[in-house]
Coordinates of C-alpha atoms in Angstrom, one line a residue:
Chain A
M9 CA -166.8 126.4 9.8
I10 CA -163.3 127.3 11.1
R11 CA -162.2 123.8 10.0
K12 CA -163.4 124.3 6.5
G13 CA -161.9 127.8 6.4
L14 CA -158.5 126.5 7.5
D15 CA -158.5 123.6 5.0
A16 CA -159.4 126.0 2.3
L17 CA -156.6 128.3 3.4
Y18 CA -154.0 125.5 3.1
A19 CA -155.4 124.4 -0.3
A20 CA -155.3 128.0 -1.5
C21 CA -151.7 128.4 -0.5
G22 CA -150.9 125.1 -2.3
A23 CA -152.5 126.5 -5.4
I24 CA -150.4 129.7 -5.2
A25 CA -147.3 127.6 -4.8
A26 CA -148.3 125.7 -7.9
L27 CA -148.7 128.9 -9.8
A28 CA -145.3 130.0 -8.6
I29 CA -143.8 126.8 -10.2
L30 CA -145.6 127.6 -13.4
A31 CA -144.1 131.1 -13.2
I32 CA -140.6 129.6 -12.8
V33 CA -141.1 127.5 -16.0
S34 CA -142.4 130.5 -17.9
L35 CA -139.7 132.9 -16.7
I36 CA -136.9 130.4 -17.7
L37 CA -138.4 129.7 -21.1
L38 CA -138.8 133.5 -21.6
Q39 CA -135.1 133.9 -20.7
V40 CA -134.0 131.2 -23.1
A41 CA -136.1 132.8 -25.8
A42 CA -134.7 136.2 -25.1
R43 CA -131.2 134.8 -25.5
A44 CA -132.1 132.9 -28.7
F45 CA -134.0 135.7 -30.4
D46 CA -132.0 138.5 -28.9
F47 CA -134.6 140.6 -27.3
P48 CA -134.0 142.3 -23.9
F49 CA -135.3 140.5 -20.8
R50 CA -133.6 141.6 -17.6
G51 CA -133.6 140.0 -14.2
G52 CA -135.0 136.6 -15.2
P53 CA -132.9 134.7 -12.7
D54 CA -134.0 137.1 -9.9
Y55 CA -137.7 136.8 -10.8
A56 CA -137.3 133.0 -10.9
G57 CA -135.7 133.1 -7.5
Y58 CA -138.6 135.1 -6.1
A59 CA -141.0 132.6 -7.6
M60 CA -139.0 129.8 -6.0
A61 CA -139.3 131.4 -2.6
S62 CA -143.1 131.7 -3.1
A63 CA -143.4 128.1 -4.2
S64 CA -141.5 127.0 -1.1
F65 CA -143.2 129.3 1.5
F66 CA -146.7 128.9 0.2
G67 CA -146.1 125.2 -0.2
F68 CA -144.9 124.6 3.5
A69 CA -148.4 124.4 5.1
Y70 CA -149.9 122.5 2.2
A71 CA -147.0 120.0 2.3
L72 CA -147.5 119.6 6.0
Q73 CA -151.2 118.9 5.7
H74 CA -150.3 116.1 3.2
G75 CA -147.7 114.6 5.4
A76 CA -144.9 115.4 3.0
H77 CA -142.4 116.9 5.4
I78 CA -139.8 114.4 6.6
R79 CA -139.3 113.4 10.2
V80 CA -137.7 110.5 12.0
S81 CA -140.7 108.6 13.5
L82 CA -138.8 105.6 14.8
L83 CA -139.0 106.7 18.4
L84 CA -142.6 107.9 18.1
S85 CA -143.7 104.5 16.8
V86 CA -141.9 102.8 19.7
L87 CA -143.9 104.9 22.1
G88 CA -147.1 102.9 21.3
K89 CA -150.0 104.2 23.3
H90 CA -147.9 107.0 24.7
R91 CA -147.3 108.3 21.2
F92 CA -149.9 111.1 22.0
W93 CA -147.4 112.8 24.3
G94 CA -144.6 112.5 21.7
E95 CA -146.9 114.2 19.2
V96 CA -147.8 116.9 21.7
W97 CA -144.1 117.7 22.1
C98 CA -143.5 117.7 18.3
Y99 CA -146.4 119.8 17.4
G100 CA -146.0 122.1 20.4
F101 CA -142.3 122.7 19.6
A102 CA -143.1 123.2 15.9
A103 CA -145.9 125.6 16.7
V104 CA -143.7 127.8 18.9
L105 CA -140.7 127.7 16.5
S106 CA -142.8 128.4 13.4
S107 CA -144.6 131.3 15.2
W108 CA -141.3 132.8 16.1
F109 CA -140.1 132.4 12.5
A110 CA -143.4 133.9 11.2
Y111 CA -142.9 136.9 13.5
H112 CA -139.4 137.6 12.1
A113 CA -140.5 137.0 8.5
C114 CA -143.2 139.7 8.9
L115 CA -140.9 142.0 10.8
F116 CA -138.2 141.6 8.1
T117 CA -140.7 142.3 5.3
Y118 CA -142.0 145.3 7.1
Q119 CA -138.5 146.7 7.5
T120 CA -137.6 146.2 3.8
W121 CA -140.8 148.0 3.0
R122 CA -140.1 150.9 5.4
F123 CA -136.5 151.3 4.3
K124 CA -137.5 150.8 0.6
D125 CA -134.8 148.1 0.0
V126 CA -134.3 147.4 -3.6
S127 CA -132.8 144.3 -5.2
S128 CA -129.2 144.8 -6.1
G129 CA -129.7 142.6 -9.2
L130 CA -130.7 143.8 -12.7
D131 CA -134.3 143.6 -11.8
A132 CA -134.2 146.4 -9.2
T133 CA -137.4 145.1 -7.6
P134 CA -138.5 146.6 -4.3
L135 CA -137.7 143.6 -2.2
W136 CA -140.8 143.7 0.0
I137 CA -143.0 142.6 -2.8
P138 CA -141.5 139.1 -3.2
Q139 CA -140.9 138.9 0.6
V140 CA -144.6 139.2 1.2
S141 CA -144.8 135.6 0.0
M142 CA -142.4 134.6 2.8
A143 CA -144.4 136.5 5.4
I144 CA -147.7 135.1 4.4
G145 CA -146.4 131.6 3.8
S146 CA -144.7 131.4 7.2
V147 CA -147.7 132.8 9.0
V148 CA -149.9 130.1 7.4
F149 CA -147.3 127.5 8.3
A150 CA -147.4 128.5 11.9
I151 CA -151.2 128.5 11.8
A152 CA -151.1 124.9 10.4
F153 CA -149.0 123.7 13.3
I154 CA -151.2 125.5 15.9
D155 CA -154.2 124.0 14.2
N156 CA -152.7 120.5 14.5
F157 CA -151.6 121.1 18.1
V158 CA -155.2 122.0 19.0
S159 CA -156.6 119.1 17.0
L160 CA -154.4 116.8 19.0
F161 CA -156.2 117.7 22.2
V162 CA -159.7 117.9 20.7
T163 CA -159.7 114.7 18.7
G164 CA -156.7 112.9 20.2
E165 CA -154.7 112.9 17.0
A166 CA -153.1 115.3 14.6
R167 CA -154.7 116.0 11.3
V168 CA -151.6 115.3 9.4
K169 CA -151.6 111.8 8.0
G170 CA -148.4 110.0 7.3
G171 CA -145.4 112.3 7.4
E172 CA -143.1 109.4 8.2
L173 CA -142.1 108.9 4.6
E174 CA -143.5 109.2 1.2
T175 CA -146.9 107.5 1.2
P176 CA -146.5 104.1 -0.4
P177 CA -148.2 103.7 -3.7
E178 CA -151.6 102.1 -3.8
A179 CA -150.6 99.2 -6.2
D180 CA -150.9 95.9 -4.4
L181 CA -148.3 93.5 -5.5
S182 CA -148.3 91.3 -2.5
P183 CA -147.2 87.7 -3.1
N184 CA -150.8 86.6 -3.0
A185 CA -151.8 89.0 -5.7
S186 CA -149.2 87.5 -8.0
T187 CA -151.3 84.4 -8.5
A188 CA -153.6 86.6 -10.5
A189 CA -150.8 87.8 -12.7
K190 CA -149.8 84.2 -13.4
G191 CA -153.2 83.4 -14.6
E192 CA -153.1 86.0 -17.4
Chain F
M7 CA -117.7 128.6 26.2
D8 CA -115.1 126.3 24.9
Q9 CA -115.6 124.6 21.6
L10 CA -115.9 121.1 22.9
T11 CA -118.9 122.0 25.1
A12 CA -120.4 123.9 22.2
S13 CA -120.1 121.1 19.8
L14 CA -121.5 118.6 22.4
I15 CA -124.5 120.9 22.9
F16 CA -125.0 121.1 19.1
V17 CA -124.8 117.4 18.4
G18 CA -126.8 116.5 21.5
M19 CA -129.6 118.9 20.7
L20 CA -129.7 117.8 17.1
F21 CA -130.0 114.2 18.0
A22 CA -132.6 114.9 20.6
L23 CA -134.8 117.0 18.2
L24 CA -134.4 114.7 15.2
G25 CA -134.8 111.6 17.3
S26 CA -138.0 112.7 19.0
G27 CA -139.7 113.1 15.7
V28 CA -139.5 116.8 15.1
W29 CA -139.5 117.6 11.4
V30 CA -136.0 117.7 10.0
G31 CA -136.1 121.3 8.7
L32 CA -137.5 122.6 12.0
S33 CA -135.0 120.6 14.1
L34 CA -132.2 122.4 12.2
I35 CA -133.7 125.8 12.8
G36 CA -134.2 124.9 16.5
V37 CA -130.5 123.8 16.9
A38 CA -129.3 126.9 15.1
F39 CA -131.5 129.1 17.4
V40 CA -129.9 127.6 20.5
G41 CA -126.5 128.0 19.0
I42 CA -126.8 131.7 18.3
E43 CA -129.0 132.8 21.2
L44 CA -127.6 130.7 24.0
I45 CA -124.1 129.8 23.0
E46 CA -123.1 133.0 21.3
G47 CA -125.5 135.3 23.1
R48 CA -126.7 137.2 20.0
A49 CA -130.2 137.8 18.7
A50 CA -130.9 135.1 16.2
G51 CA -134.1 136.4 14.4
G52 CA -132.7 139.0 12.0
A53 CA -129.7 136.9 10.9
M54 CA -132.0 133.9 10.5
I55 CA -134.5 135.6 8.2
N56 CA -131.7 137.2 6.1
T57 CA -130.0 133.9 5.6
I58 CA -133.2 131.9 4.9
W59 CA -134.6 134.5 2.5
G60 CA -131.3 134.4 0.6
A61 CA -131.2 130.7 0.5
S62 CA -134.8 130.3 -0.5
S63 CA -134.9 132.8 -3.3
S64 CA -131.8 131.5 -5.0
W65 CA -131.8 131.0 -8.8
T66 CA -129.8 127.7 -8.5
L67 CA -132.6 126.2 -6.4
T68 CA -135.2 126.7 -9.2
A69 CA -133.9 123.5 -10.9
L70 CA -135.4 121.5 -8.0
P71 CA -139.2 122.0 -8.5
L72 CA -138.8 121.7 -12.2
F73 CA -137.0 118.4 -12.2
I74 CA -139.4 117.1 -9.6
W75 CA -142.4 118.2 -11.7
M76 CA -140.9 116.6 -14.8
G77 CA -140.6 113.3 -13.0
E78 CA -144.1 113.6 -11.6
I79 CA -145.5 114.1 -15.1
L80 CA -143.8 111.1 -16.6
F81 CA -144.7 109.1 -13.5
R82 CA -148.4 109.5 -14.5
T83 CA -147.9 108.5 -18.2
R84 CA -148.0 105.1 -19.7
L85 CA -144.3 104.9 -19.2
S86 CA -144.6 102.3 -16.4
Q87 CA -146.6 99.9 -18.7
D88 CA -144.3 100.5 -21.7
M89 CA -141.1 100.2 -19.8
F90 CA -141.3 96.4 -19.3
R91 CA -142.7 95.6 -22.7
G92 CA -140.2 97.8 -24.4
L93 CA -137.1 96.6 -22.6
A94 CA -137.9 92.9 -22.2
P95 CA -137.2 91.7 -25.8
W96 CA -133.8 93.4 -25.7
V97 CA -132.5 91.9 -22.5
Q98 CA -134.2 88.5 -22.8
R99 CA -131.1 86.7 -24.2
L100 CA -128.6 88.0 -21.6
P101 CA -127.7 85.7 -18.7
G102 CA -130.1 86.8 -16.0
G103 CA -132.8 87.4 -18.5
L104 CA -135.7 89.7 -17.7
V105 CA -134.3 90.6 -14.3
H106 CA -132.3 93.1 -16.3
T107 CA -135.5 95.0 -17.1
N108 CA -135.4 96.1 -13.5
I109 CA -131.9 97.5 -13.8
V110 CA -132.2 99.0 -17.2
G111 CA -135.7 100.3 -16.5
C112 CA -134.4 102.0 -13.4
T113 CA -131.5 103.5 -15.3
V114 CA -133.8 104.9 -17.9
F115 CA -136.3 106.3 -15.4
A116 CA -133.5 107.7 -13.3
A117 CA -132.5 109.8 -16.2
V118 CA -135.9 111.6 -16.2
S119 CA -136.5 111.6 -12.5
G120 CA -134.4 112.5 -9.5
S121 CA -136.3 110.4 -7.0
S122 CA -135.6 106.9 -6.2
A123 CA -139.0 106.2 -4.8
A124 CA -140.7 107.2 -8.0
T125 CA -138.1 105.2 -10.0
L126 CA -138.9 102.1 -7.9
T127 CA -142.6 102.4 -8.2
T128 CA -142.6 103.2 -11.9
V129 CA -140.5 100.2 -12.8
G130 CA -141.7 97.8 -10.1
R131 CA -145.4 98.3 -10.8
M132 CA -145.0 96.4 -14.0
S133 CA -141.8 94.3 -13.7
I134 CA -142.6 92.6 -10.4
P135 CA -145.8 90.8 -11.5
E136 CA -144.3 90.0 -14.9
L137 CA -141.1 88.6 -13.4
R138 CA -143.1 86.6 -10.8
A139 CA -145.3 85.2 -13.5
R140 CA -142.2 83.9 -15.2
Q141 CA -140.9 82.3 -12.0
Y142 CA -137.8 84.4 -11.5
P143 CA -136.4 84.0 -8.0
E144 CA -138.3 86.5 -5.8
N145 CA -135.3 87.7 -3.8
L146 CA -133.3 88.6 -6.9
V147 CA -136.3 90.5 -8.4
I148 CA -136.8 92.4 -5.1
G149 CA -133.1 92.9 -4.4
T150 CA -132.1 94.2 -7.9
L151 CA -135.1 96.5 -8.0
A152 CA -134.5 98.0 -4.5
G153 CA -130.8 98.5 -5.4
A154 CA -131.1 99.8 -8.9
A155 CA -133.9 102.2 -8.0
T156 CA -131.2 104.1 -6.0
L157 CA -129.7 105.1 -9.3
G158 CA -132.4 107.8 -9.3
L159 CA -130.2 109.6 -6.9
M160 CA -127.1 109.4 -9.0
I161 CA -128.0 109.6 -12.7
P162 CA -129.0 113.2 -13.6
P163 CA -131.4 114.8 -12.9
S164 CA -130.6 114.0 -9.3
L165 CA -132.2 115.8 -6.4
T166 CA -129.4 114.8 -4.1
L167 CA -126.8 116.4 -6.4
I168 CA -128.9 119.6 -6.7
V169 CA -129.1 119.8 -2.9
Y170 CA -125.4 119.1 -2.6
G171 CA -124.5 121.7 -5.3
V172 CA -126.7 124.3 -3.6
S173 CA -125.2 123.5 -0.1
I174 CA -121.6 124.0 -1.2
N175 CA -122.2 126.5 -4.0
E176 CA -120.9 124.4 -6.9
S177 CA -122.2 124.1 -10.4
I178 CA -125.1 121.7 -10.6
R179 CA -124.5 121.2 -14.3
E180 CA -121.0 120.0 -13.5
L181 CA -122.3 117.6 -10.8
F182 CA -124.8 116.2 -13.2
I183 CA -122.2 115.6 -15.8
A184 CA -120.0 114.0 -13.2
G185 CA -122.8 111.7 -12.0
T186 CA -123.4 110.1 -15.4
I187 CA -120.6 107.6 -15.8
P188 CA -120.6 106.4 -12.2
G189 CA -124.3 105.9 -12.5
L190 CA -123.8 103.8 -15.6
V191 CA -120.9 101.9 -14.1
L192 CA -123.0 101.1 -11.1
A193 CA -125.9 99.9 -13.3
L194 CA -123.4 97.7 -15.1
L195 CA -122.1 96.2 -11.9
F196 CA -125.7 95.3 -10.9
M197 CA -126.2 93.7 -14.3
I198 CA -123.0 91.7 -14.0
Y199 CA -124.1 90.5 -10.5
T200 CA -127.5 89.4 -12.0
G201 CA -125.8 87.6 -14.8
A202 CA -123.3 85.8 -12.6
N203 CA -126.2 84.9 -10.2
A204 CA -128.1 83.3 -13.1
L205 CA -125.1 81.4 -14.4
L206 CA -124.1 80.1 -11.0
S207 CA -127.5 79.3 -9.5
K208 CA -128.6 75.7 -9.7
N209 CA -132.3 76.4 -9.6
W210 CA -132.3 79.1 -12.2
N211 CA -135.2 78.1 -14.4
P212 CA -137.5 81.0 -15.4
R213 CA -140.0 80.7 -18.1
V214 CA -138.6 82.0 -21.4
D215 CA -140.7 84.0 -23.9
A216 CA -140.6 83.3 -27.6
P217 CA -137.9 85.2 -29.3
M218 CA -138.9 88.2 -31.4
S219 CA -137.8 89.6 -34.7
L220 CA -136.1 93.0 -34.8
K221 CA -139.3 94.6 -36.1
E222 CA -141.4 93.2 -33.3
K223 CA -138.8 94.4 -30.8
L224 CA -139.0 97.9 -32.2
V225 CA -142.8 97.9 -32.3
N226 CA -142.8 96.9 -28.6
S227 CA -140.5 99.7 -27.6
R228 CA -142.1 102.4 -29.7
F229 CA -143.4 104.1 -26.6
L230 CA -140.0 104.0 -24.9
L231 CA -138.2 105.8 -27.7
P232 CA -139.8 109.3 -27.1
V233 CA -138.7 109.0 -23.5
I234 CA -135.2 108.3 -24.6
A235 CA -135.4 111.3 -26.9
L236 CA -136.5 113.4 -24.0
I237 CA -133.5 112.2 -22.0
V238 CA -131.2 113.1 -24.8
L239 CA -132.8 116.5 -25.0
V240 CA -132.5 117.3 -21.3
I241 CA -129.1 115.9 -20.6
G242 CA -127.7 116.7 -24.0
S243 CA -128.5 120.4 -23.7
M244 CA -126.5 120.5 -20.5
Y245 CA -123.6 118.5 -21.9
A246 CA -123.5 120.7 -25.0
G247 CA -123.2 123.7 -22.7
I248 CA -126.2 125.4 -24.3
A249 CA -128.3 125.2 -21.1
T250 CA -127.9 125.5 -17.4
A251 CA -129.4 122.8 -15.2
T252 CA -132.5 125.0 -14.6
E253 CA -133.0 125.7 -18.3
A254 CA -132.6 122.0 -19.1
A255 CA -135.2 121.3 -16.4
A256 CA -137.6 123.7 -18.0
F257 CA -137.1 122.0 -21.4
G258 CA -137.7 118.7 -19.6
V259 CA -141.0 119.9 -18.2
V260 CA -142.2 121.1 -21.6
G261 CA -141.0 117.9 -23.2
A262 CA -142.7 115.7 -20.6
L263 CA -145.9 117.6 -21.0
V264 CA -145.8 117.2 -24.8
L265 CA -145.0 113.5 -24.4
A266 CA -147.9 113.0 -22.0
A267 CA -150.2 114.9 -24.3
V268 CA -149.3 112.9 -27.3
Q269 CA -149.8 109.6 -25.4
G270 CA -153.2 110.9 -24.3
S271 CA -152.4 110.6 -20.6
L272 CA -152.4 114.3 -19.9
S273 CA -155.8 114.8 -18.3
V274 CA -156.5 117.9 -16.3
K275 CA -156.4 115.7 -13.2
A276 CA -153.0 114.3 -14.2
F277 CA -151.7 117.8 -14.8
K278 CA -152.9 119.0 -11.4
D279 CA -151.8 116.0 -9.5
S280 CA -148.3 116.1 -11.0
L281 CA -148.0 119.8 -10.2
M282 CA -149.3 119.5 -6.7
G283 CA -146.9 116.5 -6.2
A284 CA -144.1 118.8 -7.2
V285 CA -145.2 121.5 -4.8
R286 CA -145.2 119.1 -1.9
T287 CA -141.8 117.5 -2.6
S288 CA -140.2 120.7 -3.4
A289 CA -141.5 122.5 -0.3
M290 CA -140.4 119.5 1.8
I291 CA -136.8 119.8 0.5
A292 CA -136.9 123.6 0.6
L293 CA -137.7 123.5 4.3
I294 CA -134.8 121.3 5.0
L295 CA -132.5 123.6 3.0
A296 CA -133.8 126.7 4.8
G297 CA -133.0 125.0 8.1
A298 CA -129.6 123.9 6.9
A299 CA -128.7 127.4 5.7
F300 CA -129.5 128.8 9.1
L301 CA -127.6 126.0 10.9
S302 CA -124.6 126.6 8.7
L303 CA -124.7 130.3 9.7
A304 CA -124.9 129.4 13.4
M305 CA -122.1 126.9 13.1
G306 CA -120.0 129.5 11.3
Y307 CA -120.5 131.9 14.3
T308 CA -119.2 129.3 16.7
G309 CA -116.2 128.6 14.4
L310 CA -116.9 124.9 14.9
P311 CA -116.4 123.6 11.3
R312 CA -113.1 125.5 11.1
A313 CA -111.9 124.1 14.4
L314 CA -113.0 120.6 13.4
A315 CA -111.3 120.8 10.1
D316 CA -108.1 122.0 11.8
G317 CA -108.4 119.3 14.3
I318 CA -108.8 116.7 11.6
A319 CA -105.8 118.2 9.8
T320 CA -103.6 117.8 12.9
L321 CA -104.5 114.1 13.0
E322 CA -102.7 113.9 9.6
L323 CA -105.0 111.3 8.3
S324 CA -104.3 110.2 4.8
R325 CA -107.0 111.0 2.2
F326 CA -108.0 107.4 2.2
E327 CA -108.3 107.3 5.9
L328 CA -110.4 110.4 5.9
L329 CA -112.7 109.0 3.2
M330 CA -113.1 105.7 5.1
A331 CA -114.1 107.6 8.2
L332 CA -116.6 109.6 6.2
L333 CA -117.9 106.4 4.5
V334 CA -118.6 104.7 7.8
F335 CA -120.1 108.0 9.2
Y336 CA -122.5 108.4 6.3
I337 CA -123.5 104.8 6.3
I338 CA -124.4 105.0 10.0
L339 CA -126.2 108.3 9.5
G340 CA -128.0 106.9 6.5
C341 CA -129.5 104.2 8.7
F342 CA -131.6 106.8 10.4
L343 CA -131.9 109.7 8.0
D344 CA -132.8 110.1 4.4
G345 CA -130.1 111.1 1.9
I346 CA -131.0 114.7 1.4
S347 CA -131.2 115.4 5.1
S348 CA -127.9 113.8 5.8
V349 CA -126.2 115.8 3.0
V350 CA -127.5 119.2 4.2
L351 CA -127.0 118.3 7.8
T352 CA -123.3 117.5 7.4
M353 CA -122.1 119.8 4.6
A354 CA -121.3 122.7 6.9
I355 CA -118.9 120.5 8.8
V356 CA -117.6 118.3 6.0
E357 CA -117.0 120.8 3.3
P358 CA -114.0 122.6 5.0
M359 CA -112.6 119.2 5.9
I360 CA -112.6 117.9 2.3
R361 CA -111.4 121.2 0.8
D362 CA -108.5 121.2 3.3
A363 CA -107.6 117.7 2.4
G364 CA -107.5 118.7 -1.2
I365 CA -110.3 116.4 -2.3
N366 CA -112.1 117.5 -5.5
V367 CA -115.6 118.6 -4.3
I368 CA -117.3 117.5 -7.5
W369 CA -115.9 114.1 -7.1
F370 CA -116.8 114.0 -3.4
G371 CA -120.4 114.8 -4.4
I372 CA -120.5 111.6 -6.4
F373 CA -118.8 109.7 -3.6
V374 CA -121.4 110.9 -1.1
T375 CA -124.2 110.1 -3.4
V376 CA -123.1 106.5 -3.7
V377 CA -122.9 106.2 0.1
I378 CA -126.3 107.8 0.4
E379 CA -127.7 105.3 -2.2
M380 CA -126.6 102.6 0.3
A381 CA -128.6 104.4 3.0
Q382 CA -131.7 103.9 0.9
I383 CA -131.6 100.2 1.4
T384 CA -130.3 99.9 5.0
P385 CA -132.7 99.2 7.8
P386 CA -134.2 100.5 10.1
I387 CA -134.9 103.6 8.0
G388 CA -134.3 103.1 4.3
F389 CA -136.5 104.9 1.9
N390 CA -136.6 102.2 -0.7
L391 CA -137.3 99.5 1.9
F392 CA -140.5 101.4 2.9
V393 CA -141.6 101.9 -0.7
M394 CA -140.8 98.3 -1.5
Q395 CA -142.8 97.2 1.5
G396 CA -145.7 99.3 0.4
L397 CA -145.5 97.8 -3.1
T398 CA -144.9 94.1 -2.3
K399 CA -146.1 93.6 1.3
H400 CA -142.9 91.6 2.0
S401 CA -141.5 92.1 5.5
M402 CA -138.8 94.7 6.0
S403 CA -136.2 92.2 6.9
Y404 CA -136.9 90.1 3.8
I405 CA -136.4 93.1 1.5
A406 CA -133.3 94.2 3.4
K407 CA -131.8 90.8 3.1
A408 CA -132.7 90.6 -0.6
A409 CA -131.1 94.0 -1.2
L410 CA -127.9 93.1 0.8
P411 CA -125.9 92.1 -2.3
M412 CA -126.7 95.4 -3.9
F413 CA -125.4 97.1 -0.8
G414 CA -122.2 95.2 -1.2
I415 CA -122.0 96.3 -4.8
M416 CA -122.4 99.9 -3.8
V417 CA -119.6 99.6 -1.2
A418 CA -117.4 98.2 -4.0
M419 CA -118.5 101.2 -6.2
A420 CA -117.3 103.6 -3.5
F421 CA -113.9 101.9 -3.5
L422 CA -113.8 101.9 -7.3
L423 CA -114.4 105.7 -7.1
I424 CA -111.5 106.1 -4.7
A425 CA -109.2 103.9 -6.8
F426 CA -110.2 105.5 -10.1
P427 CA -111.5 109.1 -9.4
E428 CA -111.5 109.6 -13.2
I429 CA -114.8 107.7 -13.3
A430 CA -116.4 110.9 -12.0
T431 CA -114.0 113.6 -13.0
W432 CA -113.2 112.7 -16.6
L433 CA -116.4 113.7 -18.3
P434 CA -116.7 117.1 -16.6
D435 CA -113.1 117.8 -17.5
V436 CA -113.8 117.0 -21.1
L437 CA -117.0 119.0 -21.3
R438 CA -115.9 122.0 -19.3
P439 CA -116.4 125.0 -21.6
T440 CA -113.2 126.8 -20.8
P441 CA -110.2 124.4 -21.3
G442 CA -107.9 124.2 -18.4
G443 CA -110.3 125.8 -16.0

């Protein structure tokens, strides 16, 4: 139940991040069109910047769950059967740090809302609106680390697969497979 | 606390965190936290959020997810299949024969994608089995592919150059323009090596395909031509000065979608996969950049970069000596870190150094990119080695050995850049909108 809920949460954040990237494309095309056909469209770069922040912060947890964040795993793989403790350190550290970050992201957004900070750019957006994406995204990121940290002790391994490097592509081109290619 | 102790704590913590397997972006935040809270004795939280929010919501950064997405879309088209068929008839007659499809294919794909892993996979999926079937020497096939795929980092759109430009606040468009000629020169060097290898090798005896008429050649490369048109659109709009890097990226995304739709490979699944792939890669890089922005701030508080730059200045190294030191430094760093991490990690320190030494920062971006390309194929941590291993199941040491000559060529390229800086600076100078600027 909790498991399903958390996975859905990460996926939902990933989807929001994807929408944010679509928003960037639309905003930029709109801006180009505004310049070409000479109609007013103010603050395009600022809006695109906010969408960029949303794409990043909402994407963090989703990327973590798919092992996309880069780490140096050389030492971890040397640890062999003691790797568990290495992972405990990594996820523990990350859980604490990301929680601290999430706390400050929320505090910051709250303060911009309270003091009614407005963007100094042409868009004059109340800044707390785009900053909510940072607050939510970083909270979910922290949840994802805590989730993995707990999973470590429950199941003996983190839920994140890979994370060492980009997952190698599925195509099998091992030397043995090449005999098949020759036969073509 | 004196600066020597401070710097030792910084470097020591950084290595401990990175080395123990903590994610790169978080390691940077952790080190910066210690720097501000413990060394400087200030509260870090507020300053951190301000900096990271500013860095994460920047307009310049928006080029990043768009270029990644564009590459992801094209990665899922028929491009991979068409690349070999389209290029093979044209390079068949050159000494070195079809091995050149590796290099030219990588160059073409590098011009639509900023990732060297995607470049390697796209080109290798098709060319490796085809070249094997024709009995080309395996080590040359593997080596040239691993080497040439690193062109993805150099030829625009290049993620490394975007990250570099964002880190030091320079025009990404200008960096992209500067990267073009060095990228092509490097590709040419790879091709010369391949040709020389074919002419000098005694057991060079691949199977040769029947020659084709010009019409057949064109028919075979008909799917490749739209891609080249897309490259011209994206890069051309930047060169002509009608689009910023981000705008060109948006054109590229639309063009790639149209191209995929026309080819019939734009299913809902392909669209979603490509977009989610872009979300992951872009979030991964954004986390590193966020950490780096905060670390730069922390280092700025301690005055360390300034002190180090002054210290280097008192050594009175010549420019060449400084560049050699940096070359060795980045190669060693590159053995353990990926290119983007090593750029963001070091820029806070290196930037004042090179600016003081009067080195052109655009040129230096290209120089660093060449060095980082080397890092892609150096063991024990070389991105391309891993991808190649996943693709071919060869052992790491075999691939690294096969790619060693390419490493040598890249070192030669670094020296070429030092000897003839115009390779990188000429084109941006010519295309700069305001003359004399």
